Amino acid sequence: MNDQVELVDTPEALQAATRDMARRVITVGGILTDLPTIRLAPGQTLAGDGNGAVIRFAQGSDGLQLSADNAITDLHVETSPDKRAIFNDTGVESLGQLRLANVSTIGQVQLLARDKVRAGHVAVDGLDVIAADARGQSDRPQGYGVHVTQGGFTLWNMQADPNVVISAQLKGLSAGRPTAPVLGSGIFVSGTPGGGRLTVPVLETGAVYSDGKIASGAPDQITGGVFTVHNAFVDIVRNLGPVVTYGVNDMVLDNWGAVDQWDAHEKLTSYGPSGIGFVNFGTVNELRVHAPIETFGQGARGFNVYDGTVNLAEIDRITTHADGAVGIQISQPIGRLRVYRGIETFGGTGDSLVKGVVVTLSAIALSIKTGGSAREIDIEGGVIAHGKDIVPLEVHGTIGTLQIDNVVAAAV
């Protein structure tokens, strides 16, 4: 076996090096352009030389295909935004360990356990998906009346066999830019309902900006800025940067899986209709949002427990600005809810997406629906509804202990 470092600085040399099964570490120097799709052999590492190395693929081509036990480090990988900058060979039985560190891309990063893949671990330590368009990916998980578009970063165990477990440690993931969000979801991690599981000790994100570009009148399609989907088991989700969504049905944070601890440290913002700040269908043990949630679109609720449960939710502040945009809506039993700086809504009555169906809602600050309940609710800073004839508080379920500083209907 040849463990020498192979420094390559031409497209031809890179293609030759990846075909040499004895080459374990291939170091790229300079900017390599117009490359065809390249497959790394099992055990190969592709690394930049530390001086801004770039590999740019031909228009219309996918980029780097990983096989097993591969690493990509210190490298910028570029395809057309609607192609996959980094993806994997699904014809191998195990991914081994796939590692991405200090990598940036234009183009989607898509890692799938399907076909023959039945095992593997993915380790990410620094991945910036600068631009990507995942809308053309037809595989989309389905549930609760909707389909979910893949993300700029997508890790998905698609196996139907529940004995197939893929593990991952995901740190330093970011996607999009404020004026150029990724198209589709941002960060997407998923297993398969009743089937393969995805286990993630840590999912840590930086700034995420996404826009699903979903057409108005398509209630069966959604995206998420950071989305933990079916059968994803995550110990800690940590959002260290802002998460912003821009389009129709673009959730900011969405959980269909099981998360022990979810901490959002920067502001959560949505601009599109029905773009909920945090929506839960799965299980969250402890949720802490240390910065404001603010929504601007019609029917864009701040915090919503549709299904499953949240044992503890602590939120800095929630503000919604449009018709039908409820501040907090609880439809299932939860534990303790605490808001530190109040809930404030500015809209009236309008349409909103609920489980794939458009319904009419009023922009109530705090709404406990029939079937919803809470062991304890404590709202410091009050609940305020500015919309005409909008009540700030609606309780059709049960609350063990309720404490609110101030309840204000600002316009009647």
XYZ file of N, CA and C in Angstrom, residues 112-114 139-143 155-166 188-199 228-233 256-258:
123
model
N -27.176 9.120 1.525
C -28.345 8.262 1.649
C -27.938 6.832 1.974
N -28.650 6.224 2.924
C -28.533 4.780 3.153
C -29.728 4.127 2.474
N -29.496 3.622 1.293
C -30.543 2.952 0.520
C -29.888 1.858 -0.308
N -37.291 12.110 -4.152
C -37.510 11.354 -2.918
C -37.780 12.333 -1.781
N -38.957 12.217 -1.181
C -39.353 13.134 -0.117
C -40.120 12.361 0.949
N -39.710 12.441 2.203
C -40.483 11.768 3.247
C -41.881 12.363 3.350
N -42.818 11.510 3.726
C -44.216 11.916 3.798
C -44.755 11.652 5.192
N -45.581 12.555 5.674
C -46.252 12.368 6.952
C -47.118 13.566 7.266
N -29.072 13.986 5.109
C -28.602 12.689 5.596
C -29.845 11.870 5.916
N -30.030 10.754 5.206
C -31.312 10.052 5.262
C -31.077 8.548 5.213
N -31.489 7.862 6.271
C -31.522 6.403 6.279
C -32.862 5.977 5.687
N -32.840 5.505 4.459
C -34.061 5.179 3.727
C -34.424 3.698 3.797
N -33.657 2.919 4.550
C -33.926 1.482 4.610
C -35.215 1.184 5.379
N -35.983 0.221 4.886
C -37.231 -0.179 5.543
C -36.990 -1.079 6.747
N -35.809 -1.682 6.836
C -35.481 -2.625 7.905
C -35.126 -1.852 9.180
N -35.871 -2.047 10.282
C -35.559 -1.311 11.517
C -34.233 -1.700 12.148
N -33.622 -2.787 11.691
C -32.317 -3.179 12.218
C -31.174 -2.379 11.606
N -31.464 -1.600 10.572
C -30.427 -0.784 9.940
C -30.340 0.549 10.675
N -29.187 0.793 11.271
C -28.970 2.029 12.024
C -27.769 2.753 11.432
N -27.957 4.001 11.070
C -26.875 4.874 10.630
C -26.624 5.878 11.744
N -31.318 18.721 6.802
C -32.363 17.686 6.794
C -31.742 16.380 7.252
N -32.238 15.811 8.362
C -31.756 14.510 8.831
C -32.968 13.623 9.086
N -32.898 12.363 8.629
C -34.094 11.524 8.695
C -33.756 10.050 8.711
N -34.646 9.289 9.337
C -34.713 7.853 9.164
C -35.964 7.528 8.369
N -36.497 6.317 8.573
C -37.706 5.877 7.876
C -38.733 5.432 8.908
N -39.967 5.912 8.832
C -40.961 5.519 9.837
C -41.158 4.008 9.869
N -40.963 3.423 11.057
C -41.076 1.982 11.204
C -39.902 1.210 10.644
N -38.912 1.924 10.121
C -37.775 1.272 9.478
C -36.450 1.736 10.040
N -35.514 2.022 9.128
C -34.165 2.377 9.526
C -34.116 3.626 10.387
N -33.190 3.603 11.354
C -33.046 4.723 12.286
C -31.786 5.514 11.974
N -31.842 6.779 12.350
C -30.668 7.640 12.312
C -30.408 8.107 13.733
N -29.212 7.832 14.250
C -28.874 8.243 15.615
C -27.776 9.291 15.559
N -35.536 17.716 11.755
C -35.294 16.346 12.202
C -36.559 15.558 11.872
N -36.440 14.644 10.920
C -37.619 14.022 10.315
C -37.851 12.652 10.973
N -38.614 11.791 10.317
C -39.008 10.498 10.877
C -37.816 9.697 11.412
N -38.000 9.102 12.589
C -37.069 8.097 13.110
C -35.637 8.618 13.211
N -35.521 9.933 13.391
C -34.221 10.535 13.697
C -34.153 10.724 15.208
N -33.151 10.129 15.819
C -32.980 10.195 17.265
C -31.748 11.050 17.554
N -39.961 15.869 13.669
C -40.822 14.689 13.575
C -40.174 13.502 14.292
N -38.999 13.689 14.818
C -38.246 12.598 15.416
C -38.276 12.655 16.927
N -37.155 12.314 17.548
C -37.033 12.323 19.002
C -35.749 13.058 19.363
